[in-house]
Amino acid sequence: MNNPHHLNPTSLKSRFTTRFLRALTKIRAQKPISSSSPTEIFRRYRRIKVAADKSMAYSVRSRRIWSRAMLWKLRSRSYRRQDPCSGRRSGKTSQAIMKKSSNENTTTRREDGVGFVEEADELRQLVPGGETMNLCNLLDETAHYIKCLTTQVQVMKKIADFYSF
Amino acid sequence: MSSRRSRQSAAGVSRISDDQIIELVSKLRQLLPEIRDRRSDKVSASKVLQETCNYIRSLHREVDDLSERLSQLLATIDADSAEAAIIRSLIM
């Protein structure tokens, strides 16, 4: 339970916690909390979920393919909100941004030959940016992504438990 | 990192060695709560990937549930000093 890494103010856990708490404070301040209609609660839930992903992606920055993909997705979503006509454009741009990781990749599926192409493809759907990763990157990115997800869950759980009492 | 090696190996096609794959798959395996506890060494890569997918999906669900929980709890929070207390309790 006492994770020594969290004592380090620059650890992923610390960075995520600070960002996420800040986001929660903002969300709380946005609407009158007295209204707890189901719609409000749902909207808040959406905002909190996005805040959780955003906080994690910004804590990792562009060091990882998956975080770059997630940041890109989050930014394009906010663009689309402001300008409904930009929807098409975002499809092409994502390819350009992913080019960094896709240079050596597309032949890998034939190179696999080891019988887990289907599982790998399934995994590609789950990891942000996975569609453009070769198998090597996919496995590597997945490991980091899982570590970040577990950190995210751990911190959110602690916050929720704290506020439950 | 081993992936960098494969990138530099050839102009167009990069050969990813089986060893690299095995290494990465076993690294993944260590992160999975189910397989890690099983004593058996003979877990196929396919199974590891499958378990990984399931694990990621369950983590996504947990984040969803926690977001929902927090959205309901948010209404009951009042003081800003609560944040400071949380950070402290998380750090301890």
PDB file of N, CA and C in Angstrom, chain A residues 2 6-7 17 20-21 25 27-28 33 41 44-45 48-49 104 107-108 111 116 119-120 122-123 126-127 135-137 139-140 142-143 145-146 149-150 152-153 156-164, chain B residues 1 3 7 13-16 20-21 24-25 27-28 31 45-46 49 52-53 55-57 59-60 62-64 66-75 77-78 80 82-83 85-87 90-92:
ATOM      1  N   ASN A   2       1.963   1.255   0.763  1.00  0.00           N
ATOM      2  CA  ASN A   2       2.843   2.416   0.758  1.00  0.00           C
ATOM      3  C   ASN A   2       3.813   2.286  -0.402  1.00  0.00           C
ATOM      4  N   HIS A   6       5.602   7.022  -4.878  1.00  0.00           N
ATOM      5  CA  HIS A   6       4.744   8.185  -4.796  1.00  0.00           C
ATOM      6  C   HIS A   6       5.393   9.297  -3.997  1.00  0.00           C
ATOM      7  N   LEU A   7       6.432   8.972  -3.200  1.00  0.00           N
ATOM      8  CA  LEU A   7       7.125  10.016  -2.459  1.00  0.00           C
ATOM      9  C   LEU A   7       7.889  10.910  -3.428  1.00  0.00           C
ATOM     10  N   THR A  17      -1.901  12.108 -10.050  1.00  0.00           N
ATOM     11  CA  THR A  17      -2.747  12.500  -8.923  1.00  0.00           C
ATOM     12  C   THR A  17      -2.993  14.005  -8.908  1.00  0.00           C
ATOM     13  N   PHE A  20      -5.193  15.069 -11.894  1.00  0.00           N
ATOM     14  CA  PHE A  20      -6.551  14.570 -11.813  1.00  0.00           C
ATOM     15  C   PHE A  20      -7.341  15.307 -10.735  1.00  0.00           C
ATOM     16  N   LEU A  21      -6.693  15.550  -9.586  1.00  0.00           N
ATOM     17  CA  LEU A  21      -7.383  16.273  -8.517  1.00  0.00           C
ATOM     18  C   LEU A  21      -7.743  17.688  -8.968  1.00  0.00           C
ATOM     19  N   THR A  25     -11.490  19.257  -9.241  1.00  0.00           N
ATOM     20  CA  THR A  25     -11.889  20.520  -8.632  1.00  0.00           C
ATOM     21  C   THR A  25     -12.588  21.414  -9.642  1.00  0.00           C
ATOM     22  N   ILE A  27     -14.164  20.453 -12.378  1.00  0.00           N
ATOM     23  CA  ILE A  27     -15.464  19.882 -12.745  1.00  0.00           C
ATOM     24  C   ILE A  27     -16.493  20.198 -11.673  1.00  0.00           C
ATOM     25  N   ARG A  28     -16.048  20.088 -10.433  1.00  0.00           N
ATOM     26  CA  ARG A  28     -16.958  20.363  -9.327  1.00  0.00           C
ATOM     27  C   ARG A  28     -17.428  21.800  -9.355  1.00  0.00           C
ATOM     28  N   ILE A  33     -23.751  22.029  -7.860  1.00  0.00           N
ATOM     29  CA  ILE A  33     -23.729  20.630  -7.463  1.00  0.00           C
ATOM     30  C   ILE A  33     -25.044  20.196  -6.839  1.00  0.00           C
ATOM     31  N   ILE A  41     -25.513  13.986 -13.510  1.00  0.00           N
ATOM     32  CA  ILE A  41     -24.560  12.983 -13.028  1.00  0.00           C
ATOM     33  C   ILE A  41     -23.879  12.301 -14.199  1.00  0.00           C
ATOM     34  N   ARG A  44     -21.316  14.603 -15.643  1.00  0.00           N
ATOM     35  CA  ARG A  44     -20.168  14.678 -14.754  1.00  0.00           C
ATOM     36  C   ARG A  44     -19.316  13.422 -14.917  1.00  0.00           C
ATOM     37  N   TYR A  45     -19.988  12.290 -15.031  1.00  0.00           N
ATOM     38  CA  TYR A  45     -19.276  11.022 -15.199  1.00  0.00           C
ATOM     39  C   TYR A  45     -18.438  11.060 -16.454  1.00  0.00           C
ATOM     40  N   ILE A  48     -15.474  13.368 -15.907  1.00  0.00           N
ATOM     41  CA  ILE A  48     -14.482  12.767 -15.014  1.00  0.00           C
ATOM     42  C   ILE A  48     -13.679  11.708 -15.755  1.00  0.00           C
ATOM     43  N   LYS A  49     -14.358  10.918 -16.558  1.00  0.00           N
ATOM     44  CA  LYS A  49     -13.668   9.873 -17.302  1.00  0.00           C
ATOM     45  C   LYS A  49     -12.664  10.484 -18.267  1.00  0.00           C
ATOM     46  N   GLU A 104       8.355   1.039 -40.085  1.00  0.00           N
ATOM     47  CA  GLU A 104       8.888  -0.302 -40.282  1.00  0.00           C
ATOM     48  C   GLU A 104       7.841  -1.360 -40.056  1.00  0.00           C
ATOM     49  N   THR A 107       4.668  -4.796 -42.708  1.00  0.00           N
ATOM     50  CA  THR A 107       4.915  -6.159 -43.150  1.00  0.00           C
ATOM     51  C   THR A 107       4.921  -7.143 -41.990  1.00  0.00           C
ATOM     52  N   THR A 108       4.879  -6.629 -40.792  1.00  0.00           N
ATOM     53  CA  THR A 108       5.038  -7.508 -39.646  1.00  0.00           C
ATOM     54  C   THR A 108       3.978  -8.586 -39.568  1.00  0.00           C
ATOM     55  N   GLU A 111       5.107 -11.453 -41.205  1.00  0.00           N
ATOM     56  CA  GLU A 111       6.289 -12.025 -40.578  1.00  0.00           C
ATOM     57  C   GLU A 111       5.964 -12.808 -39.325  1.00  0.00           C
ATOM     58  N   PHE A 116      -0.556 -15.888 -33.470  1.00  0.00           N
ATOM     59  CA  PHE A 116      -1.433 -15.095 -32.615  1.00  0.00           C
ATOM     60  C   PHE A 116      -1.750 -13.743 -33.241  1.00  0.00           C
ATOM     61  N   GLU A 119      -5.183 -12.464 -31.880  1.00  0.00           N
ATOM     62  CA  GLU A 119      -5.112 -11.882 -30.545  1.00  0.00           C
ATOM     63  C   GLU A 119      -4.403 -10.537 -30.587  1.00  0.00           C
ATOM     64  N   ALA A 120      -3.355 -10.462 -31.435  1.00  0.00           N
ATOM     65  CA  ALA A 120      -2.621  -9.207 -31.552  1.00  0.00           C
ATOM     66  C   ALA A 120      -3.521  -8.112 -32.101  1.00  0.00           C
ATOM     67  N   GLU A 122      -6.714  -7.976 -31.812  1.00  0.00           N
ATOM     68  CA  GLU A 122      -7.672  -7.624 -30.772  1.00  0.00           C
ATOM     69  C   GLU A 122      -7.012  -6.629 -29.812  1.00  0.00           C
ATOM     70  N   LEU A 123      -5.765  -6.912 -29.496  1.00  0.00           N
ATOM     71  CA  LEU A 123      -5.025  -6.033 -28.587  1.00  0.00           C
ATOM     72  C   LEU A 123      -4.855  -4.649 -29.204  1.00  0.00           C
ATOM     73  N   LEU A 126      -7.466  -2.284 -28.433  1.00  0.00           N
ATOM     74  CA  LEU A 126      -7.593  -1.843 -27.044  1.00  0.00           C
ATOM     75  C   LEU A 126      -6.544  -0.817 -26.632  1.00  0.00           C
ATOM     76  N   VAL A 127      -5.400  -0.871 -27.275  1.00  0.00           N
ATOM     77  CA  VAL A 127      -4.328   0.062 -26.917  1.00  0.00           C
ATOM     78  C   VAL A 127      -4.393   1.265 -27.853  1.00  0.00           C
ATOM     79  N   LEU A 135       4.349  -5.531 -34.162  1.00  0.00           N
ATOM     80  CA  LEU A 135       4.149  -6.419 -33.023  1.00  0.00           C
ATOM     81  C   LEU A 135       5.043  -6.068 -31.844  1.00  0.00           C
ATOM     82  N   CYS A 136       6.285  -5.757 -32.143  1.00  0.00           N
ATOM     83  CA  CYS A 136       7.254  -5.415 -31.109  1.00  0.00           C
ATOM     84  C   CYS A 136       6.782  -4.214 -30.299  1.00  0.00           C
ATOM     85  N   ASN A 137       6.468  -3.143 -31.027  1.00  0.00           N
ATOM     86  CA  ASN A 137       5.981  -1.938 -30.364  1.00  0.00           C
ATOM     87  C   ASN A 137       4.699  -2.203 -29.595  1.00  0.00           C
ATOM     88  N   LEU A 139       3.596  -4.897 -28.127  1.00  0.00           N
ATOM     89  CA  LEU A 139       3.829  -5.581 -26.857  1.00  0.00           C
ATOM     90  C   LEU A 139       4.473  -4.646 -25.839  1.00  0.00           C
ATOM     91  N   ASP A 140       5.426  -3.869 -26.329  1.00  0.00           N
ATOM     92  CA  ASP A 140       6.113  -2.942 -25.440  1.00  0.00           C
ATOM     93  C   ASP A 140       5.163  -1.868 -24.912  1.00  0.00           C
ATOM     94  N   THR A 142       1.953  -1.978 -24.800  1.00  0.00           N
ATOM     95  CA  THR A 142       0.902  -2.564 -23.968  1.00  0.00           C
ATOM     96  C   THR A 142       1.362  -2.674 -22.526  1.00  0.00           C
ATOM     97  N   ALA A 143       2.601  -3.120 -22.325  1.00  0.00           N
ATOM     98  CA  ALA A 143       3.116  -3.259 -20.965  1.00  0.00           C
ATOM     99  C   ALA A 143       3.066  -1.915 -20.239  1.00  0.00           C
ATOM    100  N   TYR A 145       1.227   0.692 -21.039  1.00  0.00           N
ATOM    101  CA  TYR A 145      -0.163   1.119 -20.944  1.00  0.00           C
ATOM    102  C   TYR A 145      -0.846   0.469 -19.750  1.00  0.00           C
ATOM    103  N   ILE A 146      -0.584  -0.822 -19.552  1.00  0.00           N
ATOM    104  CA  ILE A 146      -1.185  -1.522 -18.427  1.00  0.00           C
ATOM    105  C   ILE A 146      -0.688  -0.944 -17.108  1.00  0.00           C
ATOM    106  N   LEU A 149      -2.546   2.223 -16.572  1.00  0.00           N
ATOM    107  CA  LEU A 149      -3.948   1.976 -16.238  1.00  0.00           C
ATOM    108  C   LEU A 149      -4.083   1.550 -14.780  1.00  0.00           C
ATOM    109  N   THR A 150      -3.205   0.667 -14.322  1.00  0.00           N
ATOM    110  CA  THR A 150      -3.308   0.211 -12.937  1.00  0.00           C
ATOM    111  C   THR A 150      -3.033   1.359 -11.971  1.00  0.00           C
ATOM    112  N   GLN A 152      -3.717   4.490 -12.622  1.00  0.00           N
ATOM    113  CA  GLN A 152      -4.921   5.305 -12.722  1.00  0.00           C
ATOM    114  C   GLN A 152      -6.015   4.744 -11.810  1.00  0.00           C
ATOM    115  N   VAL A 153      -6.237   3.430 -11.914  1.00  0.00           N
ATOM    116  CA  VAL A 153      -7.270   2.790 -11.100  1.00  0.00           C
ATOM    117  C   VAL A 153      -6.954   2.933  -9.619  1.00  0.00           C
ATOM    118  N   MET A 156      -7.587   6.586  -8.478  1.00  0.00           N
ATOM    119  CA  MET A 156      -9.015   6.914  -8.491  1.00  0.00           C
ATOM    120  C   MET A 156      -9.738   6.207  -7.341  1.00  0.00           C
ATOM    121  N   LYS A 157      -9.306   4.970  -7.078  1.00  0.00           N
ATOM    122  CA  LYS A 157      -9.928   4.207  -5.995  1.00  0.00           C
ATOM    123  C   LYS A 157      -9.670   4.897  -4.656  1.00  0.00           C
ATOM    124  N   LYS A 158      -8.436   5.324  -4.449  1.00  0.00           N
ATOM    125  CA  LYS A 158      -8.100   5.988  -3.193  1.00  0.00           C
ATOM    126  C   LYS A 158      -8.918   7.264  -3.019  1.00  0.00           C
ATOM    127  N   ILE A 159      -9.053   8.014  -4.104  1.00  0.00           N
ATOM    128  CA  ILE A 159      -9.823   9.255  -4.035  1.00  0.00           C
ATOM    129  C   ILE A 159     -11.277   8.951  -3.713  1.00  0.00           C
ATOM    130  N   ALA A 160     -11.835   7.971  -4.409  1.00  0.00           N
ATOM    131  CA  ALA A 160     -13.243   7.629  -4.183  1.00  0.00           C
ATOM    132  C   ALA A 160     -13.459   7.135  -2.755  1.00  0.00           C
ATOM    133  N   ASP A 161     -12.534   6.296  -2.278  1.00  0.00           N
ATOM    134  CA  ASP A 161     -12.664   5.811  -0.901  1.00  0.00           C
ATOM    135  C   ASP A 161     -12.597   6.962   0.084  1.00  0.00           C
ATOM    136  N   PHE A 162     -11.681   7.887  -0.185  1.00  0.00           N
ATOM    137  CA  PHE A 162     -11.525   9.023   0.721  1.00  0.00           C
ATOM    138  C   PHE A 162     -12.808   9.836   0.810  1.00  0.00           C
ATOM    139  N   TYR A 163     -13.410  10.081  -0.359  1.00  0.00           N
ATOM    140  CA  TYR A 163     -14.610  10.901  -0.360  1.00  0.00           C
ATOM    141  C   TYR A 163     -15.848  10.145   0.080  1.00  0.00           C
ATOM    142  N   SER A 164     -15.697   8.829   0.293  1.00  0.00           N
ATOM    143  CA  SER A 164     -16.865   8.059   0.700  1.00  0.00           C
ATOM    144  C   SER A 164     -17.145   8.151   2.176  1.00  0.00           C
TER     145      SER A 164
ATOM    146  N   MET B   1      16.822  -0.107 -26.321  1.00  0.00           N
ATOM    147  CA  MET B   1      15.682  -1.021 -26.307  1.00  0.00           C
ATOM    148  C   MET B   1      15.719  -1.923 -27.504  1.00  0.00           C
ATOM    149  N   SER B   3      13.578  -2.825 -29.530  1.00  0.00           N
ATOM    150  CA  SER B   3      12.819  -2.417 -30.705  1.00  0.00           C
ATOM    151  C   SER B   3      13.637  -1.482 -31.574  1.00  0.00           C
ATOM    152  N   ARG B   7      14.608  -1.632 -35.806  1.00  0.00           N
ATOM    153  CA  ARG B   7      14.332  -0.549 -36.731  1.00  0.00           C
ATOM    154  C   ARG B   7      15.533  -0.284 -37.599  1.00  0.00           C
ATOM    155  N   VAL B  13      12.230  -3.704 -44.758  1.00  0.00           N
ATOM    156  CA  VAL B  13      11.614  -4.673 -43.860  1.00  0.00           C
ATOM    157  C   VAL B  13      12.456  -4.875 -42.610  1.00  0.00           C
ATOM    158  N   SER B  14      11.823  -4.803 -41.450  1.00  0.00           N
ATOM    159  CA  SER B  14      12.582  -5.028 -40.224  1.00  0.00           C
ATOM    160  C   SER B  14      12.258  -6.431 -39.731  1.00  0.00           C
ATOM    161  N   ARG B  15      13.314  -7.188 -39.450  1.00  0.00           N
ATOM    162  CA  ARG B  15      13.086  -8.533 -38.934  1.00  0.00           C
ATOM    163  C   ARG B  15      12.977  -8.453 -37.433  1.00  0.00           C
ATOM    164  N   ILE B  16      11.839  -8.825 -36.934  1.00  0.00           N
ATOM    165  CA  ILE B  16      11.705  -8.876 -35.491  1.00  0.00           C
ATOM    166  C   ILE B  16      11.995 -10.295 -35.070  1.00  0.00           C
ATOM    167  N   GLN B  20      13.035 -11.526 -29.312  1.00  0.00           N
ATOM    168  CA  GLN B  20      12.456 -10.259 -28.861  1.00  0.00           C
ATOM    169  C   GLN B  20      11.005 -10.449 -28.471  1.00  0.00           C
ATOM    170  N   ILE B  21      10.279 -11.187 -29.355  1.00  0.00           N
ATOM    171  CA  ILE B  21       8.863 -11.417 -29.085  1.00  0.00           C
ATOM    172  C   ILE B  21       8.705 -12.174 -27.770  1.00  0.00           C
ATOM    173  N   LEU B  24       9.334  -9.908 -24.828  1.00  0.00           N
ATOM    174  CA  LEU B  24       8.251  -8.955 -24.590  1.00  0.00           C
ATOM    175  C   LEU B  24       7.006  -9.649 -24.055  1.00  0.00           C
ATOM    176  N   VAL B  25       6.713 -10.836 -24.583  1.00  0.00           N
ATOM    177  CA  VAL B  25       5.525 -11.553 -24.119  1.00  0.00           C
ATOM    178  C   VAL B  25       5.678 -11.952 -22.663  1.00  0.00           C
ATOM    179  N   LYS B  27       7.466 -10.420 -20.503  1.00  0.00           N
ATOM    180  CA  LYS B  27       7.375  -9.196 -19.705  1.00  0.00           C
ATOM    181  C   LYS B  27       5.899  -8.862 -19.458  1.00  0.00           C
ATOM    182  N   LEU B  28       5.081  -9.026 -20.509  1.00  0.00           N
ATOM    183  CA  LEU B  28       3.652  -8.789 -20.377  1.00  0.00           C
ATOM    184  C   LEU B  28       3.034  -9.734 -19.362  1.00  0.00           C
ATOM    185  N   LEU B  31       2.789  -8.895 -15.810  1.00  0.00           N
ATOM    186  CA  LEU B  31       1.848  -7.868 -15.387  1.00  0.00           C
ATOM    187  C   LEU B  31       0.442  -8.399 -15.181  1.00  0.00           C
ATOM    188  N   ALA B  45       1.959 -17.832 -26.000  1.00  0.00           N
ATOM    189  CA  ALA B  45       1.910 -16.397 -26.256  1.00  0.00           C
ATOM    190  C   ALA B  45       0.490 -15.976 -26.577  1.00  0.00           C
ATOM    191  N   SER B  46      -0.196 -16.855 -27.286  1.00  0.00           N
ATOM    192  CA  SER B  46      -1.571 -16.547 -27.654  1.00  0.00           C
ATOM    193  C   SER B  46      -2.432 -16.359 -26.407  1.00  0.00           C
ATOM    194  N   LEU B  49      -1.612 -13.017 -24.727  1.00  0.00           N
ATOM    195  CA  LEU B  49      -2.253 -11.894 -25.400  1.00  0.00           C
ATOM    196  C   LEU B  49      -3.745 -11.852 -25.098  1.00  0.00           C
ATOM    197  N   THR B  52      -4.194 -10.614 -21.706  1.00  0.00           N
ATOM    198  CA  THR B  52      -3.896  -9.184 -21.705  1.00  0.00           C
ATOM    199  C   THR B  52      -5.100  -8.383 -22.154  1.00  0.00           C
ATOM    200  N   CYS B  53      -5.745  -8.843 -23.242  1.00  0.00           N
ATOM    201  CA  CYS B  53      -6.934  -8.142 -23.729  1.00  0.00           C
ATOM    202  C   CYS B  53      -8.000  -8.115 -22.648  1.00  0.00           C
ATOM    203  N   TYR B  55      -7.617  -8.385 -19.461  1.00  0.00           N
ATOM    204  CA  TYR B  55      -7.188  -7.545 -18.352  1.00  0.00           C
ATOM    205  C   TYR B  55      -7.385  -6.067 -18.665  1.00  0.00           C
ATOM    206  N   ILE B  56      -7.008  -5.655 -19.878  1.00  0.00           N
ATOM    207  CA  ILE B  56      -7.183  -4.255 -20.261  1.00  0.00           C
ATOM    208  C   ILE B  56      -8.660  -3.883 -20.241  1.00  0.00           C
ATOM    209  N   ARG B  57      -9.481  -4.795 -20.740  1.00  0.00           N
ATOM    210  CA  ARG B  57     -10.914  -4.501 -20.739  1.00  0.00           C
ATOM    211  C   ARG B  57     -11.441  -4.347 -19.312  1.00  0.00           C
ATOM    212  N   LEU B  59      -9.732  -3.391 -16.734  1.00  0.00           N
ATOM    213  CA  LEU B  59      -9.208  -2.121 -16.208  1.00  0.00           C
ATOM    214  C   LEU B  59     -10.033  -0.949 -16.738  1.00  0.00           C
ATOM    215  N   HIS B  60     -10.395  -0.996 -18.013  1.00  0.00           N
ATOM    216  CA  HIS B  60     -11.254   0.055 -18.563  1.00  0.00           C
ATOM    217  C   HIS B  60     -12.572   0.121 -17.815  1.00  0.00           C
ATOM    218  N   GLU B  62     -13.110  -0.827 -14.771  1.00  0.00           N
ATOM    219  CA  GLU B  62     -12.876  -0.273 -13.434  1.00  0.00           C
ATOM    220  C   GLU B  62     -12.812   1.240 -13.478  1.00  0.00           C
ATOM    221  N   VAL B  63     -12.124   1.771 -14.481  1.00  0.00           N
ATOM    222  CA  VAL B  63     -12.041   3.228 -14.609  1.00  0.00           C
ATOM    223  C   VAL B  63     -13.432   3.814 -14.799  1.00  0.00           C
ATOM    224  N   ASP B  64     -14.229   3.149 -15.616  1.00  0.00           N
ATOM    225  CA  ASP B  64     -15.611   3.577 -15.830  1.00  0.00           C
ATOM    226  C   ASP B  64     -16.390   3.614 -14.521  1.00  0.00           C
ATOM    227  N   LEU B  66     -15.300   3.665 -11.464  1.00  0.00           N
ATOM    228  CA  LEU B  66     -14.767   4.660 -10.541  1.00  0.00           C
ATOM    229  C   LEU B  66     -15.173   6.066 -10.961  1.00  0.00           C
ATOM    230  N   SER B  67     -15.198   6.313 -12.271  1.00  0.00           N
ATOM    231  CA  SER B  67     -15.641   7.629 -12.741  1.00  0.00           C
ATOM    232  C   SER B  67     -17.087   7.870 -12.336  1.00  0.00           C
ATOM    233  N   GLU B  68     -17.888   6.812 -12.455  1.00  0.00           N
ATOM    234  CA  GLU B  68     -19.289   6.946 -12.094  1.00  0.00           C
ATOM    235  C   GLU B  68     -19.418   7.213 -10.603  1.00  0.00           C
ATOM    236  N   ARG B  69     -18.655   6.447  -9.827  1.00  0.00           N
ATOM    237  CA  ARG B  69     -18.682   6.607  -8.370  1.00  0.00           C
ATOM    238  C   ARG B  69     -18.285   8.031  -8.000  1.00  0.00           C
ATOM    239  N   LEU B  70     -17.230   8.517  -8.615  1.00  0.00           N
ATOM    240  CA  LEU B  70     -16.754   9.861  -8.318  1.00  0.00           C
ATOM    241  C   LEU B  70     -17.775  10.916  -8.724  1.00  0.00           C
ATOM    242  N   SER B  71     -18.490  10.669  -9.823  1.00  0.00           N
ATOM    243  CA  SER B  71     -19.456  11.673 -10.262  1.00  0.00           C
ATOM    244  C   SER B  71     -20.573  11.826  -9.240  1.00  0.00           C
ATOM    245  N   GLN B  72     -20.900  10.728  -8.552  1.00  0.00           N
ATOM    246  CA  GLN B  72     -21.926  10.836  -7.518  1.00  0.00           C
ATOM    247  C   GLN B  72     -21.370  11.440  -6.239  1.00  0.00           C
ATOM    248  N   LEU B  73     -20.102  11.117  -5.954  1.00  0.00           N
ATOM    249  CA  LEU B  73     -19.490  11.622  -4.731  1.00  0.00           C
ATOM    250  C   LEU B  73     -19.158  13.095  -4.832  1.00  0.00           C
ATOM    251  N   LEU B  74     -18.920  13.546  -6.059  1.00  0.00           N
ATOM    252  CA  LEU B  74     -18.503  14.930  -6.271  1.00  0.00           C
ATOM    253  C   LEU B  74     -19.476  15.911  -5.633  1.00  0.00           C
ATOM    254  N   ALA B  75     -20.748  15.515  -5.613  1.00  0.00           N
ATOM    255  CA  ALA B  75     -21.754  16.394  -5.057  1.00  0.00           C
ATOM    256  C   ALA B  75     -21.571  16.590  -3.565  1.00  0.00           C
ATOM    257  N   ILE B  77     -18.652  16.702  -1.931  1.00  0.00           N
ATOM    258  CA  ILE B  77     -17.397  17.319  -1.509  1.00  0.00           C
ATOM    259  C   ILE B  77     -17.603  18.796  -1.318  1.00  0.00           C
ATOM    260  N   ASP B  78     -17.016  19.346  -0.252  1.00  0.00           N
ATOM    261  CA  ASP B  78     -17.142  20.788  -0.107  1.00  0.00           C
ATOM    262  C   ASP B  78     -15.820  21.529   0.055  1.00  0.00           C
ATOM    263  N   ASP B  80     -11.894  22.728   0.097  1.00  0.00           N
ATOM    264  CA  ASP B  80     -10.688  22.588  -0.713  1.00  0.00           C
ATOM    265  C   ASP B  80      -9.556  21.955   0.082  1.00  0.00           C
ATOM    266  N   ALA B  82      -9.781  19.456   1.588  1.00  0.00           N
ATOM    267  CA  ALA B  82      -9.888  18.008   1.385  1.00  0.00           C
ATOM    268  C   ALA B  82      -8.835  17.528   0.406  1.00  0.00           C
ATOM    269  N   GLU B  83      -8.572  18.342  -0.607  1.00  0.00           N
ATOM    270  CA  GLU B  83      -7.590  17.929  -1.612  1.00  0.00           C
ATOM    271  C   GLU B  83      -6.216  17.760  -0.983  1.00  0.00           C
ATOM    272  N   ALA B  85      -5.554  17.096   2.023  1.00  0.00           N
ATOM    273  CA  ALA B  85      -5.544  15.915   2.885  1.00  0.00           C
ATOM    274  C   ALA B  85      -5.381  14.645   2.069  1.00  0.00           C
ATOM    275  N   ILE B  86      -6.040  14.627   0.917  1.00  0.00           N
ATOM    276  CA  ILE B  86      -5.942  13.438   0.067  1.00  0.00           C
ATOM    277  C   ILE B  86      -4.520  13.236  -0.404  1.00  0.00           C
ATOM    278  N   ILE B  87      -3.952  14.322  -0.903  1.00  0.00           N
ATOM    279  CA  ILE B  87      -2.608  14.185  -1.441  1.00  0.00           C
ATOM    280  C   ILE B  87      -1.675  13.663  -0.357  1.00  0.00           C
ATOM    281  N   LEU B  90      -2.362  10.012   0.242  1.00  0.00           N
ATOM    282  CA  LEU B  90      -1.885   9.168  -0.839  1.00  0.00           C
ATOM    283  C   LEU B  90      -0.376   9.015  -0.782  1.00  0.00           C
ATOM    284  N   ILE B  91       0.257  10.066  -0.313  1.00  0.00           N
ATOM    285  CA  ILE B  91       1.705  10.011  -0.276  1.00  0.00           C
ATOM    286  C   ILE B  91       2.199   9.142   0.878  1.00  0.00           C
ATOM    287  N   MET B  92       1.456   9.164   1.979  1.00  0.00           N
ATOM    288  CA  MET B  92       1.932   8.404   3.156  1.00  0.00           C
ATOM    289  C   MET B  92       1.978   6.908   2.892  1.00  0.00           C
TER     290      MET B  92
END
